[in-house]
Amino acid sequence: MHIEEARPMDAEAMLRVQRAAVRGTAVAFYDADVIEAWAPLPLRTEVIEALALRLARRVEEAVVSRDRSGSIIGFGSIVPGSHELRAVYVAPDHGRAGIGGDILCELEKRALKCGLTELTMDASINAEAFYLRHGFMREGYGEHILPGGRGMACIHMRKRLV
């Protein structure tokens, strides 16, 4: 496994991992309409292009994890301007192997280099235990608004960086 900075050309593969992760791990926690709004298929060109543009403009800082063949098997991103950890996603067939923790550690290092002292996030219900294990504190339950306007239950979390 190798972790490196995500490039705009990685956007499609990253979104495929996100769709697979959501559809593989969150279905026991969310209704089908939330899953569809969160990880719609088929993957649309404008969604890929929007992520590629955020990466190119460095609005969103992301890292990817690649397997030995070079395929992306996980990724995570932060938005330094809002102190936000966007998410960490790992392909379901690579879960529980430490990849998510390694991605999160790399993102925290990058956040510190950007001058951030904390990260906040809206964690999905299914990911709460992962983030708690990695030092995030639960601030409360709420609703995260997905890009299409649909709300989904979430946990507001925060972590101080040292």
PDB file of C-alpha atoms in Angstrom:
ATOM      1  CA  MET A   1       0.000   0.000   0.000  1.00  0.00           C
ATOM      2  CA  HIS A   2       1.188   3.473  -0.882  1.00  0.00           C
ATOM      3  CA  ILE A   3      -0.319   6.843   0.152  1.00  0.00           C
ATOM      4  CA  GLU A   4       0.234   9.886  -2.025  1.00  0.00           C
ATOM      5  CA  GLU A   5      -1.341  13.218  -2.889  1.00  0.00           C
ATOM      6  CA  ALA A   6      -4.453  12.908  -5.023  1.00  0.00           C
ATOM      7  CA  ARG A   7      -4.324  14.441  -8.483  1.00  0.00           C
ATOM      8  CA  PRO A   8      -7.234  15.763 -10.531  1.00  0.00           C
ATOM      9  CA  MET A   9      -6.916  12.728 -12.811  1.00  0.00           C
ATOM     10  CA  ASP A  10      -7.685  10.502  -9.770  1.00  0.00           C
ATOM     11  CA  ALA A  11     -11.165  11.991  -9.287  1.00  0.00           C
ATOM     12  CA  GLU A  12     -13.118   9.251 -11.061  1.00  0.00           C
ATOM     13  CA  ALA A  13     -11.356   6.403  -9.244  1.00  0.00           C
ATOM     14  CA  MET A  14     -11.810   8.218  -5.925  1.00  0.00           C
ATOM     15  CA  LEU A  15     -15.538   8.599  -6.515  1.00  0.00           C
ATOM     16  CA  ARG A  16     -15.824   4.936  -7.472  1.00  0.00           C
ATOM     17  CA  VAL A  17     -14.216   4.002  -4.141  1.00  0.00           C
ATOM     18  CA  GLN A  18     -16.598   6.366  -2.336  1.00  0.00           C
ATOM     19  CA  ARG A  19     -19.642   4.824  -4.039  1.00  0.00           C
ATOM     20  CA  ALA A  20     -18.462   1.289  -3.250  1.00  0.00           C
ATOM     21  CA  ALA A  21     -17.671   2.170   0.377  1.00  0.00           C
ATOM     22  CA  VAL A  22     -21.026   3.837   0.999  1.00  0.00           C
ATOM     23  CA  ARG A  23     -22.983   1.093  -0.724  1.00  0.00           C
ATOM     24  CA  GLY A  24     -20.940  -1.608   1.010  1.00  0.00           C
ATOM     25  CA  THR A  25     -20.792  -0.336   4.580  1.00  0.00           C
ATOM     26  CA  ALA A  26     -23.536   2.234   5.182  1.00  0.00           C
ATOM     27  CA  VAL A  27     -26.580   0.266   3.985  1.00  0.00           C
ATOM     28  CA  ALA A  28     -27.201  -1.152   7.454  1.00  0.00           C
ATOM     29  CA  PHE A  29     -27.357   2.393   8.909  1.00  0.00           C
ATOM     30  CA  TYR A  30     -29.269   4.432   6.309  1.00  0.00           C
ATOM     31  CA  ASP A  31     -32.397   4.066   4.182  1.00  0.00           C
ATOM     32  CA  ALA A  32     -32.041   3.374   0.471  1.00  0.00           C
ATOM     33  CA  ASP A  33     -33.042   6.936  -0.469  1.00  0.00           C
ATOM     34  CA  VAL A  34     -30.191   8.361   1.649  1.00  0.00           C
ATOM     35  CA  ILE A  35     -27.715   5.893   0.114  1.00  0.00           C
ATOM     36  CA  GLU A  36     -28.867   6.867  -3.376  1.00  0.00           C
ATOM     37  CA  ALA A  37     -28.515  10.584  -2.608  1.00  0.00           C
ATOM     38  CA  TRP A  38     -25.105  10.079  -0.950  1.00  0.00           C
ATOM     39  CA  ALA A  39     -23.613   7.746  -3.557  1.00  0.00           C
ATOM     40  CA  PRO A  40     -25.670   8.032  -6.752  1.00  0.00           C
ATOM     41  CA  LEU A  41     -25.021   5.715  -9.659  1.00  0.00           C
ATOM     42  CA  PRO A  42     -24.205   5.936 -12.453  1.00  0.00           C
ATOM     43  CA  LEU A  43     -21.344   8.293 -11.758  1.00  0.00           C
ATOM     44  CA  ARG A  44     -21.961  11.531 -13.657  1.00  0.00           C
ATOM     45  CA  THR A  45     -19.265  13.372 -15.610  1.00  0.00           C
ATOM     46  CA  GLU A  46     -20.027  16.719 -13.959  1.00  0.00           C
ATOM     47  CA  VAL A  47     -19.481  15.198 -10.491  1.00  0.00           C
ATOM     48  CA  ILE A  48     -16.082  13.832 -11.543  1.00  0.00           C
ATOM     49  CA  GLU A  49     -15.134  17.169 -13.092  1.00  0.00           C
ATOM     50  CA  ALA A  50     -16.214  19.098  -9.982  1.00  0.00           C
ATOM     51  CA  LEU A  51     -13.964  16.981  -7.735  1.00  0.00           C
ATOM     52  CA  ALA A  52     -11.083  17.254 -10.212  1.00  0.00           C
ATOM     53  CA  LEU A  53     -11.472  21.048 -10.194  1.00  0.00           C
ATOM     54  CA  ARG A  54     -11.521  21.252  -6.378  1.00  0.00           C
ATOM     55  CA  LEU A  55      -8.327  19.180  -6.312  1.00  0.00           C
ATOM     56  CA  ALA A  56      -6.659  21.256  -9.059  1.00  0.00           C
ATOM     57  CA  ARG A  57      -7.518  24.518  -7.277  1.00  0.00           C
ATOM     58  CA  ARG A  58      -6.433  22.991  -3.951  1.00  0.00           C
ATOM     59  CA  VAL A  59      -9.726  23.935  -2.327  1.00  0.00           C
ATOM     60  CA  GLU A  60      -9.844  20.316  -1.207  1.00  0.00           C
ATOM     61  CA  GLU A  61      -6.624  18.554  -0.192  1.00  0.00           C
ATOM     62  CA  ALA A  62      -6.782  14.808  -0.721  1.00  0.00           C
ATOM     63  CA  VAL A  63      -4.609  11.734  -0.489  1.00  0.00           C
ATOM     64  CA  VAL A  64      -5.126   8.345  -2.075  1.00  0.00           C
ATOM     65  CA  SER A  65      -4.013   4.881  -1.083  1.00  0.00           C
ATOM     66  CA  ARG A  66      -2.913   2.644  -3.937  1.00  0.00           C
ATOM     67  CA  ASP A  67      -2.444  -1.087  -3.987  1.00  0.00           C
ATOM     68  CA  ARG A  68       0.560  -2.754  -5.616  1.00  0.00           C
ATOM     69  CA  SER A  69      -1.049  -2.538  -9.056  1.00  0.00           C
ATOM     70  CA  GLY A  70      -1.526   1.240  -8.676  1.00  0.00           C
ATOM     71  CA  SER A  71      -5.300   1.084  -8.249  1.00  0.00           C
ATOM     72  CA  ILE A  72      -6.856   3.477  -5.770  1.00  0.00           C
ATOM     73  CA  ILE A  73      -8.291   1.513  -2.829  1.00  0.00           C
ATOM     74  CA  GLY A  74      -8.941   4.398  -0.442  1.00  0.00           C
ATOM     75  CA  PHE A  75      -8.817   8.138  -0.084  1.00  0.00           C
ATOM     76  CA  GLY A  76      -9.562  10.980   2.247  1.00  0.00           C
ATOM     77  CA  SER A  77      -9.750  14.735   2.035  1.00  0.00           C
ATOM     78  CA  ILE A  78      -9.718  17.920   4.046  1.00  0.00           C
ATOM     79  CA  VAL A  79     -10.920  21.426   3.268  1.00  0.00           C
ATOM     80  CA  PRO A  80      -8.344  23.631   5.007  1.00  0.00           C
ATOM     81  CA  GLY A  81     -10.391  26.809   4.550  1.00  0.00           C
ATOM     82  CA  SER A  82     -13.142  25.444   6.793  1.00  0.00           C
ATOM     83  CA  HIS A  83     -10.983  23.196   9.038  1.00  0.00           C
ATOM     84  CA  GLU A  84     -13.072  20.305   7.717  1.00  0.00           C
ATOM     85  CA  LEU A  85     -12.212  16.663   7.419  1.00  0.00           C
ATOM     86  CA  ARG A  86     -14.466  15.762   4.521  1.00  0.00           C
ATOM     87  CA  ALA A  87     -14.229  11.992   4.881  1.00  0.00           C
ATOM     88  CA  VAL A  88     -12.116   8.878   4.644  1.00  0.00           C
ATOM     89  CA  TYR A  89     -13.291   6.088   2.341  1.00  0.00           C
ATOM     90  CA  VAL A  90     -11.800   2.639   1.814  1.00  0.00           C
ATOM     91  CA  ALA A  91     -13.006   0.095  -0.739  1.00  0.00           C
ATOM     92  CA  PRO A  92     -15.022  -2.585   1.100  1.00  0.00           C
ATOM     93  CA  ASP A  93     -12.719  -5.434   0.100  1.00  0.00           C
ATOM     94  CA  HIS A  94      -9.786  -3.571   1.712  1.00  0.00           C
ATOM     95  CA  GLY A  95     -11.531  -2.556   4.927  1.00  0.00           C
ATOM     96  CA  ARG A  96     -10.240  -3.271   8.425  1.00  0.00           C
ATOM     97  CA  ALA A  97      -6.630  -3.430   7.270  1.00  0.00           C
ATOM     98  CA  GLY A  98      -5.436  -0.100   8.705  1.00  0.00           C
ATOM     99  CA  ILE A  99      -5.721   1.788   5.421  1.00  0.00           C
ATOM    100  CA  GLY A 100      -8.292   4.275   6.734  1.00  0.00           C
ATOM    101  CA  GLY A 101      -6.164   5.041   9.789  1.00  0.00           C
ATOM    102  CA  ASP A 102      -3.089   5.586   7.629  1.00  0.00           C
ATOM    103  CA  ILE A 103      -5.026   7.937   5.346  1.00  0.00           C
ATOM    104  CA  LEU A 104      -6.361   9.869   8.334  1.00  0.00           C
ATOM    105  CA  CYS A 105      -2.869  10.179   9.833  1.00  0.00           C
ATOM    106  CA  GLU A 106      -1.535  11.605   6.564  1.00  0.00           C
ATOM    107  CA  LEU A 107      -4.427  14.076   6.344  1.00  0.00           C
ATOM    108  CA  GLU A 108      -3.750  15.257   9.891  1.00  0.00           C
ATOM    109  CA  LYS A 109      -0.086  15.876   9.001  1.00  0.00           C
ATOM    110  CA  ARG A 110      -1.180  17.900   5.982  1.00  0.00           C
ATOM    111  CA  ALA A 111      -3.673  19.852   8.094  1.00  0.00           C
ATOM    112  CA  LEU A 112      -0.883  20.777  10.518  1.00  0.00           C
ATOM    113  CA  LYS A 113       1.296  21.944   7.604  1.00  0.00           C
ATOM    114  CA  CYS A 114      -1.624  24.174   6.536  1.00  0.00           C
ATOM    115  CA  GLY A 115      -1.555  25.727  10.011  1.00  0.00           C
ATOM    116  CA  LEU A 116      -4.713  24.053  11.286  1.00  0.00           C
ATOM    117  CA  THR A 117      -4.987  23.227  14.980  1.00  0.00           C
ATOM    118  CA  GLU A 118      -8.181  21.191  14.729  1.00  0.00           C
ATOM    119  CA  LEU A 119     -10.431  19.356  12.301  1.00  0.00           C
ATOM    120  CA  THR A 120     -14.201  19.208  12.402  1.00  0.00           C
ATOM    121  CA  MET A 121     -16.516  16.932  10.505  1.00  0.00           C
ATOM    122  CA  ASP A 122     -19.990  15.524  10.037  1.00  0.00           C
ATOM    123  CA  ALA A 123     -19.332  11.803  10.405  1.00  0.00           C
ATOM    124  CA  SER A 124     -21.744   9.230   9.076  1.00  0.00           C
ATOM    125  CA  ILE A 125     -23.389   7.047  11.710  1.00  0.00           C
ATOM    126  CA  ASN A 126     -21.566   3.975  10.390  1.00  0.00           C
ATOM    127  CA  ALA A 127     -18.149   5.683  10.730  1.00  0.00           C
ATOM    128  CA  GLU A 128     -18.552   7.001  14.288  1.00  0.00           C
ATOM    129  CA  ALA A 129     -16.528   4.209  15.927  1.00  0.00           C
ATOM    130  CA  PHE A 130     -13.661   4.679  13.447  1.00  0.00           C
ATOM    131  CA  TYR A 131     -13.330   8.381  14.203  1.00  0.00           C
ATOM    132  CA  LEU A 132     -13.677   7.895  17.968  1.00  0.00           C
ATOM    133  CA  ARG A 133     -10.845   5.323  17.828  1.00  0.00           C
ATOM    134  CA  HIS A 134      -8.700   7.920  16.078  1.00  0.00           C
ATOM    135  CA  GLY A 135      -9.145  10.667  18.650  1.00  0.00           C
ATOM    136  CA  PHE A 136     -12.191  12.549  17.431  1.00  0.00           C
ATOM    137  CA  MET A 137     -14.683  13.708  20.036  1.00  0.00           C
ATOM    138  CA  ARG A 138     -18.427  13.546  19.569  1.00  0.00           C
ATOM    139  CA  GLU A 139     -20.038  16.980  19.798  1.00  0.00           C
ATOM    140  CA  GLY A 140     -23.591  15.937  19.061  1.00  0.00           C
ATOM    141  CA  TYR A 141     -25.955  14.433  16.575  1.00  0.00           C
ATOM    142  CA  GLY A 142     -27.274  16.387  13.646  1.00  0.00           C
ATOM    143  CA  GLU A 143     -28.108  16.389   9.985  1.00  0.00           C
ATOM    144  CA  HIS A 144     -25.639  16.675   7.117  1.00  0.00           C
ATOM    145  CA  ILE A 145     -27.030  18.112   3.897  1.00  0.00           C
ATOM    146  CA  LEU A 146     -25.905  16.161   0.847  1.00  0.00           C
ATOM    147  CA  PRO A 147     -25.123  17.940  -2.453  1.00  0.00           C
ATOM    148  CA  GLY A 148     -28.616  17.287  -3.846  1.00  0.00           C
ATOM    149  CA  GLY A 149     -30.239  18.826  -0.772  1.00  0.00           C
ATOM    150  CA  ARG A 150     -31.216  15.576   0.986  1.00  0.00           C
ATOM    151  CA  GLY A 151     -30.382  15.441   4.681  1.00  0.00           C
ATOM    152  CA  MET A 152     -28.778  12.481   6.407  1.00  0.00           C
ATOM    153  CA  ALA A 153     -28.196  11.763  10.081  1.00  0.00           C
ATOM    154  CA  CYS A 154     -24.640  12.477  11.197  1.00  0.00           C
ATOM    155  CA  ILE A 155     -22.453  13.012  14.231  1.00  0.00           C
ATOM    156  CA  HIS A 156     -20.701  16.373  14.563  1.00  0.00           C
ATOM    157  CA  MET A 157     -17.115  15.603  15.587  1.00  0.00           C
ATOM    158  CA  ARG A 158     -13.943  17.513  16.359  1.00  0.00           C
ATOM    159  CA  LYS A 159     -10.288  16.668  16.913  1.00  0.00           C
ATOM    160  CA  ARG A 160      -7.523  18.896  18.227  1.00  0.00           C
ATOM    161  CA  LEU A 161      -4.292  18.402  16.312  1.00  0.00           C
ATOM    162  CA  VAL A 162      -0.953  18.311  18.102  1.00  0.00           C
TER     163      VAL A 162
END
